[in-house]
Short mmCIF file of C-alpha atoms in Angstrom, two decimals:
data_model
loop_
_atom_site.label_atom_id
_atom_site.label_comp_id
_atom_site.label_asym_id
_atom_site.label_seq_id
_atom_site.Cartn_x
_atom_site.Cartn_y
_atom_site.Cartn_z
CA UNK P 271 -33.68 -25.61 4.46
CA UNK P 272 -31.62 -24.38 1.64
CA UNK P 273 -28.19 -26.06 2.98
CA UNK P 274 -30.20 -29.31 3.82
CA UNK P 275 -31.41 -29.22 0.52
CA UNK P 276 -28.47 -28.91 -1.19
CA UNK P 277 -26.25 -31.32 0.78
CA UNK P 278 -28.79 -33.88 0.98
CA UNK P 279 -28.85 -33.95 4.91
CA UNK P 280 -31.85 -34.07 7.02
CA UNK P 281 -29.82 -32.86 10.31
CA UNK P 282 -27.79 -29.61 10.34
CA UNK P 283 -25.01 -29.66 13.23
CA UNK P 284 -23.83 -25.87 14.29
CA UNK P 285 -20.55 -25.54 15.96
CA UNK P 286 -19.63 -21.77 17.30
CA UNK P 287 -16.28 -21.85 18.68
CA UNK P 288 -13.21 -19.39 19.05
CA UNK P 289 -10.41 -19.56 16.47
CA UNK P 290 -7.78 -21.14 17.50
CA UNK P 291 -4.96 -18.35 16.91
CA UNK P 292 -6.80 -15.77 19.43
CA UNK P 293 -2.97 -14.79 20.85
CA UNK P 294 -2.34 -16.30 24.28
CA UNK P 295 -2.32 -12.90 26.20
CA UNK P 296 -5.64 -12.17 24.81
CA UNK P 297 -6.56 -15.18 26.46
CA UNK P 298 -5.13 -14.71 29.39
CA UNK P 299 -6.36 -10.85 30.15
CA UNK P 300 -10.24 -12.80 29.30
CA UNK P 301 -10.61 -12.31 25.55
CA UNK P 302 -11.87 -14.83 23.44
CA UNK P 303 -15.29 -15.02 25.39
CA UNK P 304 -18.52 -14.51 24.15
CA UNK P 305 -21.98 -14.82 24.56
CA UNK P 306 -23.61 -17.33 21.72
CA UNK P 307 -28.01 -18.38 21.05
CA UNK P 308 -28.92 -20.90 18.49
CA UNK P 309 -32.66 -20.08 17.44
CA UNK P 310 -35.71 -20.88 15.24
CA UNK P 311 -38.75 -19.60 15.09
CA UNK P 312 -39.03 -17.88 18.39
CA UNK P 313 -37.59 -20.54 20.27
CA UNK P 314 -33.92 -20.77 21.84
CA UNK P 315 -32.35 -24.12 20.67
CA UNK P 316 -28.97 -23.59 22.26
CA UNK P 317 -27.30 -20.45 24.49
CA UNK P 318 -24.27 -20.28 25.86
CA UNK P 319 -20.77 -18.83 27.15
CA UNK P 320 -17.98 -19.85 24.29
CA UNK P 321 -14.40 -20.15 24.96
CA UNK P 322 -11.69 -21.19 23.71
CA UNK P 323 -11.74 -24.08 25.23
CA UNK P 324 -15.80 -24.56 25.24
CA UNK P 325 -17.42 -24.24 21.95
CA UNK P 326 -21.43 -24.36 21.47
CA UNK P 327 -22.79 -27.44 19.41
CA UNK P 328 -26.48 -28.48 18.27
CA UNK P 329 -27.92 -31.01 15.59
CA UNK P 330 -31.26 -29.73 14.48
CA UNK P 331 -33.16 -31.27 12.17
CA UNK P 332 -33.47 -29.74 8.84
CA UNK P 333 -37.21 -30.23 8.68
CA UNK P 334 -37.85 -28.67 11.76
CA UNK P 335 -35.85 -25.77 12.03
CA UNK P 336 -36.30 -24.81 8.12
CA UNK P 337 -34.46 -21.09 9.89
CA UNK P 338 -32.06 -20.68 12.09
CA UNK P 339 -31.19 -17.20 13.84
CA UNK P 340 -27.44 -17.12 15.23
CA UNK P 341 -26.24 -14.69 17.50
CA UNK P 342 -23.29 -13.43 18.91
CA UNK P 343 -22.91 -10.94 21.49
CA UNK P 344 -19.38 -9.68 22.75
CA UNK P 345 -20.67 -10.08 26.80
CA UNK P 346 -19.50 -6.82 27.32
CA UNK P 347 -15.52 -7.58 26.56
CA UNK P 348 -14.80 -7.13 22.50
CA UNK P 349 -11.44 -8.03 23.10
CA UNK P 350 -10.47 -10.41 20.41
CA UNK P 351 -13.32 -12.24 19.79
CA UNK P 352 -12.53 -14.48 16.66
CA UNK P 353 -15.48 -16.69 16.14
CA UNK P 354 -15.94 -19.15 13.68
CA UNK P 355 -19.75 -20.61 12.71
CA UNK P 356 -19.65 -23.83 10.75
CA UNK P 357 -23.03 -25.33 9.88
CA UNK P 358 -22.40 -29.24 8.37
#
């Protein structure tokens, strides 16, 4: 609520993605993969597998979802998991 507040926005998109400078044989040996939930109030909004090459996205409206909880969970492989949250 505080973001939407301050930017003037009613909708909040969330983009979790990996960075894009993971090194290539990190990538290729199955790094850069993780586990990724979008919630609010209890409820899951978005869950997923991110990649590097398949980032999570949701639009929520501001009113609704005054919260959100973001998690990120290494899916049992912590090897160089670079993530970057943006929330616009």
């Amino acid at each position: 609520a505080a973001f939407a507040s301050a930017s003037g926005k009613s909708r909040v998109r969330v983009e979790i993605s990996v960075a894009r400078n993971v090194p290539p044989e990190a990538l290729a040996r199955g790094g850069g993969v993780v586990k990724a939930g979008i919630r609010s109030a209890g409820s899951v909004l978005a869950e997923g597998v991110v990649s590097y090459d398949k980032p999570l996205s949701l639009d929520v409206s501001a009113a609704e979802h005054a919260s959100l909880r973001i998690s990120i969970d290494n899916g049992g492989s912590p090897d160089s998991d670079w993530i970057n949250v943006r929330v616009r």
